[in-house]
Structures are given as structure tokens and as C-alpha cells.
Short mmCIF file of N, CA, C and O in Angstrom, two decimals:
data_model
loop_
_atom_site.label_atom_id
_atom_site.label_comp_id
_atom_site.label_asym_id
_atom_site.label_seq_id
_atom_site.Cartn_x
_atom_site.Cartn_y
_atom_site.Cartn_z
N MET A 14 -27.52 37.94 7.37
CA MET A 14 -26.48 37.53 8.29
C MET A 14 -26.82 36.21 8.96
O MET A 14 -25.95 35.37 9.15
N ALA A 15 -28.08 36.00 9.30
CA ALA A 15 -28.49 34.76 9.95
C ALA A 15 -28.26 33.56 9.03
O ALA A 15 -27.83 32.50 9.48
N ALA A 16 -28.54 33.73 7.74
CA ALA A 16 -28.31 32.64 6.79
C ALA A 16 -26.82 32.33 6.68
O ALA A 16 -26.43 31.16 6.54
N SER A 17 -25.99 33.34 6.77
CA SER A 17 -24.55 33.13 6.72
C SER A 17 -24.06 32.32 7.91
O SER A 17 -23.27 31.38 7.77
N VAL A 18 -24.54 32.67 9.10
CA VAL A 18 -24.16 31.94 10.31
C VAL A 18 -24.68 30.51 10.23
O VAL A 18 -23.97 29.56 10.58
N ALA A 19 -25.90 30.33 9.73
CA ALA A 19 -26.46 28.99 9.59
C ALA A 19 -25.65 28.15 8.61
O ALA A 19 -25.38 26.96 8.86
N LEU A 20 -25.24 28.74 7.51
CA LEU A 20 -24.42 28.01 6.53
C LEU A 20 -23.07 27.65 7.13
O LEU A 20 -22.60 26.51 6.99
N GLY A 21 -22.45 28.56 7.81
CA GLY A 21 -21.17 28.28 8.47
C GLY A 21 -21.31 27.20 9.52
O GLY A 21 -20.47 26.31 9.64
N GLY A 22 -22.39 27.25 10.29
CA GLY A 22 -22.65 26.22 11.30
C GLY A 22 -22.87 24.85 10.67
O GLY A 22 -22.39 23.83 11.18
N ALA A 23 -23.59 24.81 9.54
CA ALA A 23 -23.83 23.54 8.84
C ALA A 23 -22.52 22.95 8.31
O ALA A 23 -22.28 21.75 8.43
N VAL A 24 -21.67 23.79 7.75
CA VAL A 24 -20.38 23.31 7.25
C VAL A 24 -19.52 22.83 8.41
O VAL A 24 -18.85 21.79 8.32
N ALA A 25 -19.53 23.54 9.53
CA ALA A 25 -18.75 23.13 10.70
C ALA A 25 -19.27 21.80 11.25
O ALA A 25 -18.48 20.93 11.63
N TRP A 26 -20.58 21.62 11.27
CA TRP A 26 -21.17 20.37 11.76
C TRP A 26 -20.76 19.21 10.85
O TRP A 26 -20.37 18.14 11.33
N LEU A 27 -20.85 19.41 9.54
CA LEU A 27 -20.46 18.38 8.59
C LEU A 27 -18.97 18.06 8.73
O LEU A 27 -18.57 16.89 8.73
N ASN A 28 -18.17 19.08 8.91
CA ASN A 28 -16.73 18.90 9.10
C ASN A 28 -16.47 18.07 10.36
O ASN A 28 -15.64 17.15 10.35
N ALA A 29 -17.16 18.36 11.45
CA ALA A 29 -16.96 17.62 12.71
C ALA A 29 -17.38 16.16 12.55
O ALA A 29 -16.70 15.26 13.06
N ARG A 30 -18.47 15.92 11.86
CA ARG A 30 -18.91 14.52 11.64
C ARG A 30 -17.90 13.76 10.80
O ARG A 30 -17.59 12.61 11.10
N TRP A 31 -17.40 14.38 9.74
CA TRP A 31 -16.39 13.73 8.90
C TRP A 31 -15.12 13.46 9.71
O TRP A 31 -14.51 12.41 9.58
N MET A 32 -14.73 14.42 10.54
CA MET A 32 -13.52 14.25 11.33
C MET A 32 -13.68 13.10 12.32
O MET A 32 -12.78 12.27 12.48
N ARG A 33 -14.82 13.03 12.98
CA ARG A 33 -15.06 11.96 13.94
C ARG A 33 -15.05 10.60 13.25
O ARG A 33 -14.44 9.65 13.74
N ALA A 34 -15.70 10.51 12.09
CA ALA A 34 -15.72 9.24 11.35
C ALA A 34 -14.31 8.86 10.91
O ALA A 34 -13.93 7.68 10.98
N GLY A 35 -13.53 9.83 10.49
CA GLY A 35 -12.16 9.56 10.07
C GLY A 35 -11.29 9.08 11.22
O GLY A 35 -10.53 8.13 11.08
N LEU A 36 -11.43 9.74 12.37
CA LEU A 36 -10.65 9.32 13.53
C LEU A 36 -11.06 7.93 14.00
O LEU A 36 -10.21 7.11 14.35
N ASP A 37 -12.35 7.65 14.02
CA ASP A 37 -12.82 6.32 14.40
C ASP A 37 -12.27 5.25 13.47
O ASP A 37 -11.88 4.17 13.90
N ALA A 38 -12.23 5.56 12.18
CA ALA A 38 -11.73 4.59 11.20
C ALA A 38 -10.22 4.38 11.35
O ALA A 38 -9.74 3.25 11.26
N VAL A 39 -9.48 5.44 11.61
CA VAL A 39 -8.02 5.32 11.72
C VAL A 39 -7.63 4.61 13.01
O VAL A 39 -6.64 3.88 13.04
N LEU A 40 -8.39 4.79 14.07
CA LEU A 40 -8.04 4.21 15.35
C LEU A 40 -8.42 2.73 15.48
O LEU A 40 -8.13 2.13 16.51
N THR A 41 -9.03 2.15 14.49
CA THR A 41 -9.31 0.72 14.50
C THR A 41 -8.06 -0.03 14.05
O THR A 41 -7.17 0.55 13.44
N PRO A 42 -7.99 -1.32 14.34
CA PRO A 42 -6.81 -2.09 13.91
C PRO A 42 -6.59 -2.06 12.39
O PRO A 42 -5.46 -2.13 11.93
N GLN A 43 -7.63 -1.95 11.61
CA GLN A 43 -7.49 -1.89 10.16
C GLN A 43 -7.26 -0.47 9.66
O GLN A 43 -7.19 -0.23 8.46
N GLY A 44 -7.13 0.47 10.57
CA GLY A 44 -7.03 1.88 10.21
C GLY A 44 -5.81 2.25 9.40
O GLY A 44 -5.85 3.14 8.57
N ARG A 45 -4.71 1.55 9.62
CA ARG A 45 -3.48 1.88 8.88
C ARG A 45 -3.65 1.62 7.39
O ARG A 45 -3.04 2.27 6.57
N GLU A 46 -4.50 0.66 7.04
CA GLU A 46 -4.75 0.37 5.64
C GLU A 46 -5.55 1.48 4.96
O GLU A 46 -5.48 1.65 3.76
N LYS A 47 -6.29 2.25 5.75
CA LYS A 47 -7.16 3.30 5.22
C LYS A 47 -6.52 4.68 5.28
O LYS A 47 -7.21 5.68 5.10
N ALA A 48 -5.25 4.77 5.54
CA ALA A 48 -4.60 6.07 5.75
C ALA A 48 -4.72 6.96 4.52
O ALA A 48 -4.97 8.16 4.64
N GLY A 49 -4.57 6.40 3.32
CA GLY A 49 -4.68 7.20 2.10
C GLY A 49 -6.07 7.75 1.91
O GLY A 49 -6.26 8.91 1.53
N ARG A 50 -7.07 6.93 2.20
CA ARG A 50 -8.46 7.37 2.08
C ARG A 50 -8.76 8.48 3.09
O ARG A 50 -9.45 9.44 2.78
N MET A 51 -8.24 8.34 4.30
CA MET A 51 -8.47 9.36 5.32
C MET A 51 -7.82 10.69 4.93
O MET A 51 -8.36 11.75 5.19
N ALA A 52 -6.65 10.60 4.30
CA ALA A 52 -5.99 11.83 3.84
C ALA A 52 -6.84 12.52 2.78
O ALA A 52 -6.95 13.75 2.77
N MET A 53 -7.44 11.73 1.90
CA MET A 53 -8.31 12.31 0.86
C MET A 53 -9.55 12.95 1.49
O MET A 53 -9.97 14.02 1.06
N LEU A 54 -10.12 12.31 2.50
CA LEU A 54 -11.29 12.89 3.17
C LEU A 54 -10.91 14.17 3.91
O LEU A 54 -11.69 15.12 3.96
N PHE A 55 -9.71 14.21 4.48
CA PHE A 55 -9.24 15.41 5.13
C PHE A 55 -9.16 16.56 4.13
O PHE A 55 -9.60 17.68 4.40
N MET A 56 -8.60 16.27 2.97
CA MET A 56 -8.49 17.29 1.93
C MET A 56 -9.88 17.69 1.42
O MET A 56 -10.10 18.86 1.09
N ALA A 57 -10.82 16.75 1.36
CA ALA A 57 -12.18 17.07 0.93
C ALA A 57 -12.85 18.03 1.92
O ALA A 57 -13.55 18.96 1.51
N ARG A 58 -12.61 17.81 3.21
CA ARG A 58 -13.18 18.72 4.22
C ARG A 58 -12.64 20.13 4.03
O ARG A 58 -13.39 21.11 4.04
N LEU A 59 -11.33 20.23 3.89
CA LEU A 59 -10.74 21.55 3.69
C LEU A 59 -11.21 22.18 2.38
O LEU A 59 -11.46 23.38 2.31
N GLY A 60 -11.35 21.35 1.35
CA GLY A 60 -11.83 21.84 0.06
C GLY A 60 -13.25 22.37 0.15
O GLY A 60 -13.59 23.39 -0.47
N LEU A 61 -14.11 21.69 0.92
CA LEU A 61 -15.48 22.14 1.09
C LEU A 61 -15.53 23.51 1.76
O LEU A 61 -16.24 24.41 1.31
N ILE A 62 -14.76 23.67 2.82
CA ILE A 62 -14.73 24.96 3.51
C ILE A 62 -14.20 26.05 2.58
O ILE A 62 -14.76 27.15 2.49
N PHE A 63 -13.13 25.74 1.85
CA PHE A 63 -12.56 26.70 0.90
C PHE A 63 -13.57 27.06 -0.19
O PHE A 63 -13.72 28.22 -0.54
N LEU A 64 -14.28 26.05 -0.70
CA LEU A 64 -15.28 26.28 -1.76
C LEU A 64 -16.41 27.19 -1.26
O LEU A 64 -16.79 28.13 -1.95
N VAL A 65 -16.92 26.90 -0.08
CA VAL A 65 -18.01 27.72 0.47
C VAL A 65 -17.56 29.17 0.65
O VAL A 65 -18.25 30.10 0.23
N LEU A 66 -16.38 29.35 1.25
CA LEU A 66 -15.90 30.72 1.46
C LEU A 66 -15.59 31.41 0.13
O LEU A 66 -15.87 32.60 -0.03
N SER A 67 -15.05 30.68 -0.84
CA SER A 67 -14.74 31.27 -2.14
C SER A 67 -15.99 31.74 -2.86
O SER A 67 -16.03 32.84 -3.42
N VAL A 68 -17.03 30.90 -2.85
CA VAL A 68 -18.29 31.28 -3.52
C VAL A 68 -18.88 32.51 -2.86
O VAL A 68 -19.35 33.42 -3.54
N ILE A 69 -18.84 32.55 -1.54
CA ILE A 69 -19.41 33.71 -0.84
C ILE A 69 -18.62 34.98 -1.14
O ILE A 69 -19.18 36.04 -1.39
N ILE A 70 -17.28 34.86 -1.15
CA ILE A 70 -16.46 36.05 -1.43
C ILE A 70 -16.67 36.52 -2.87
O ILE A 70 -16.82 37.72 -3.12
N LEU A 71 -16.69 35.59 -3.81
CA LEU A 71 -16.81 35.97 -5.23
C LEU A 71 -18.20 36.49 -5.60
O LEU A 71 -18.32 37.37 -6.45
N THR A 72 -19.24 35.97 -4.98
CA THR A 72 -20.59 36.37 -5.34
C THR A 72 -21.17 37.42 -4.41
O THR A 72 -22.18 38.04 -4.73
N SER A 73 -20.57 37.62 -3.25
CA SER A 73 -21.11 38.53 -2.23
C SER A 73 -22.55 38.19 -1.91
O SER A 73 -23.36 39.05 -1.59
N PHE A 74 -22.88 36.89 -1.99
CA PHE A 74 -24.24 36.43 -1.74
C PHE A 74 -24.58 36.47 -0.26
O PHE A 74 -25.66 36.88 0.13
N LEU A 75 -23.65 36.07 0.57
CA LEU A 75 -23.85 36.07 2.02
C LEU A 75 -22.68 36.79 2.68
O LEU A 75 -21.66 37.05 2.06
N SER A 76 -22.83 37.06 3.94
CA SER A 76 -21.78 37.74 4.69
C SER A 76 -20.65 36.77 5.02
O SER A 76 -20.88 35.71 5.61
N VAL A 77 -19.43 37.12 4.66
CA VAL A 77 -18.27 36.29 4.95
C VAL A 77 -18.07 36.19 6.46
O VAL A 77 -17.78 35.11 6.99
N LEU A 78 -18.23 37.29 7.16
CA LEU A 78 -18.07 37.27 8.62
C LEU A 78 -19.09 36.37 9.28
O LEU A 78 -18.79 35.70 10.27
N GLY A 79 -20.30 36.33 8.73
CA GLY A 79 -21.33 35.44 9.28
C GLY A 79 -20.96 33.98 9.12
O GLY A 79 -21.14 33.17 10.03
N VAL A 80 -20.42 33.62 7.96
CA VAL A 80 -20.01 32.24 7.73
C VAL A 80 -18.85 31.88 8.64
O VAL A 80 -18.82 30.79 9.23
N ILE A 81 -17.90 32.78 8.79
CA ILE A 81 -16.77 32.51 9.69
C ILE A 81 -17.27 32.38 11.13
O ILE A 81 -16.80 31.52 11.88
N ALA A 82 -18.23 33.21 11.51
CA ALA A 82 -18.81 33.08 12.85
C ALA A 82 -19.49 31.72 13.00
O ALA A 82 -19.36 31.06 14.03
N GLY A 83 -20.20 31.27 11.98
CA GLY A 83 -20.85 29.96 12.03
C GLY A 83 -19.83 28.84 12.12
O GLY A 83 -20.04 27.86 12.85
N LEU A 84 -18.72 28.96 11.38
CA LEU A 84 -17.67 27.95 11.45
C LEU A 84 -17.04 27.91 12.85
O LEU A 84 -16.53 26.88 13.28
N SER A 85 -17.08 29.03 13.55
CA SER A 85 -16.45 29.12 14.87
C SER A 85 -17.39 28.71 16.01
O SER A 85 -16.95 28.66 17.16
N LEU A 86 -18.64 28.41 15.72
CA LEU A 86 -19.60 28.11 16.78
C LEU A 86 -19.16 26.95 17.66
O LEU A 86 -19.34 26.99 18.88
N GLY A 87 -18.58 25.92 17.09
CA GLY A 87 -18.14 24.77 17.88
C GLY A 87 -17.05 25.13 18.86
O GLY A 87 -17.06 24.71 20.02
N VAL A 88 -16.11 25.94 18.41
CA VAL A 88 -15.02 26.38 19.27
C VAL A 88 -15.56 27.28 20.38
O VAL A 88 -15.20 27.13 21.55
N ILE A 89 -16.44 28.18 20.01
CA ILE A 89 -17.03 29.09 21.00
C ILE A 89 -17.82 28.31 22.04
O ILE A 89 -17.72 28.56 23.24
N ALA A 90 -18.60 27.32 21.59
CA ALA A 90 -19.38 26.50 22.52
C ALA A 90 -18.47 25.73 23.47
O ALA A 90 -18.77 25.62 24.67
N ALA A 91 -17.37 25.19 22.96
CA ALA A 91 -16.43 24.46 23.82
C ALA A 91 -15.80 25.38 24.86
O ALA A 91 -15.65 25.00 26.03
N LEU A 92 -15.43 26.60 24.45
CA LEU A 92 -14.84 27.55 25.40
C LEU A 92 -15.84 27.96 26.48
O LEU A 92 -15.48 28.04 27.66
N VAL A 93 -17.08 28.20 26.10
CA VAL A 93 -18.10 28.58 27.08
C VAL A 93 -18.35 27.43 28.05
O VAL A 93 -18.46 27.63 29.26
N ASP A 94 -18.42 26.20 27.53
CA ASP A 94 -18.65 25.04 28.38
C ASP A 94 -17.50 24.86 29.36
O ASP A 94 -17.71 24.58 30.54
N GLU A 95 -16.26 25.00 28.89
CA GLU A 95 -15.10 24.87 29.76
C GLU A 95 -15.11 25.95 30.84
O GLU A 95 -14.82 25.66 32.00
N ALA A 96 -15.42 27.18 30.47
CA ALA A 96 -15.48 28.27 31.45
C ALA A 96 -16.56 27.99 32.50
O ALA A 96 -16.36 28.23 33.69
N ARG A 97 -17.69 27.45 32.04
CA ARG A 97 -18.77 27.11 32.97
C ARG A 97 -18.34 26.01 33.94
O ARG A 97 -18.62 26.08 35.13
N GLN A 98 -17.63 25.01 33.44
CA GLN A 98 -17.17 23.92 34.31
C GLN A 98 -16.14 24.42 35.31
O GLN A 98 -16.13 24.00 36.47
N ILE A 99 -15.25 25.31 34.88
CA ILE A 99 -14.27 25.87 35.79
C ILE A 99 -14.96 26.68 36.88
O ILE A 99 -14.61 26.61 38.06
N LYS A 100 -16.00 27.42 36.49
CA LYS A 100 -16.75 28.22 37.47
C LYS A 100 -17.38 27.32 38.51
O LYS A 100 -17.38 27.62 39.71
N TRP A 101 -17.92 26.17 38.09
CA TRP A 101 -18.55 25.25 39.04
C TRP A 101 -17.53 24.61 39.97
O TRP A 101 -17.81 24.35 41.14
N LYS A 102 -16.31 24.36 39.50
CA LYS A 102 -15.27 23.76 40.34
C LYS A 102 -14.74 24.74 41.37
O LYS A 102 -14.33 24.35 42.45
N VAL A 103 -14.76 26.02 41.05
CA VAL A 103 -14.26 27.04 41.96
C VAL A 103 -15.20 27.21 43.14
O VAL A 103 -14.77 27.44 44.26
N ARG A 104 -16.48 27.04 42.91
CA ARG A 104 -17.46 27.23 44.00
C ARG A 104 -17.33 26.22 45.06
O ARG A 104 -17.02 25.24 45.27
#
């Protein structure tokens, strides 16, 4: 299970880095010229996640729930951080 969560976390981290690089590239003045390339990178990110989940489901090598939990770590961390900040503002 730990390896599944680690794999999901690694894919989520890679996805976040690709997304940040894509947004940085699109938001530059030359970004409109790169729109097709950014669309391809977006599809590559989704394809990577689909490929990882497909291999795990077909081979039963790792826990699917663990990988999904790993993919969700960024969202969970953001929610916890927001809740913590709200708690500090209330005090």
C-alpha cells in the first residue's frame, strides 16, 4: 500500500510540475503561439495518469486505492492548510 501511495504521489507531483510549466509558458506574451503544444502536454499528463491506473488495474501489482490516495495528496494538503489558516484567523 505504501508503494501505491508513493507512486500516486510521484505522478501527482509530476503532473503539478507540468501544469505549472504549461501555465507559465501560456501566460507569457509568446504563449498564444504555443497553445497547440500546451494542449498536447495537457493530454500527455492525462495519458500518464490513465496509463499508470490502467497498468495497476490490469496487473493488480499495486493497490488502486493507494494510487488514488497518492494522487489526492496535493488536494488533501491544500484543504488541511486552508483549514489551519482559517483556524488561525478565527483566534
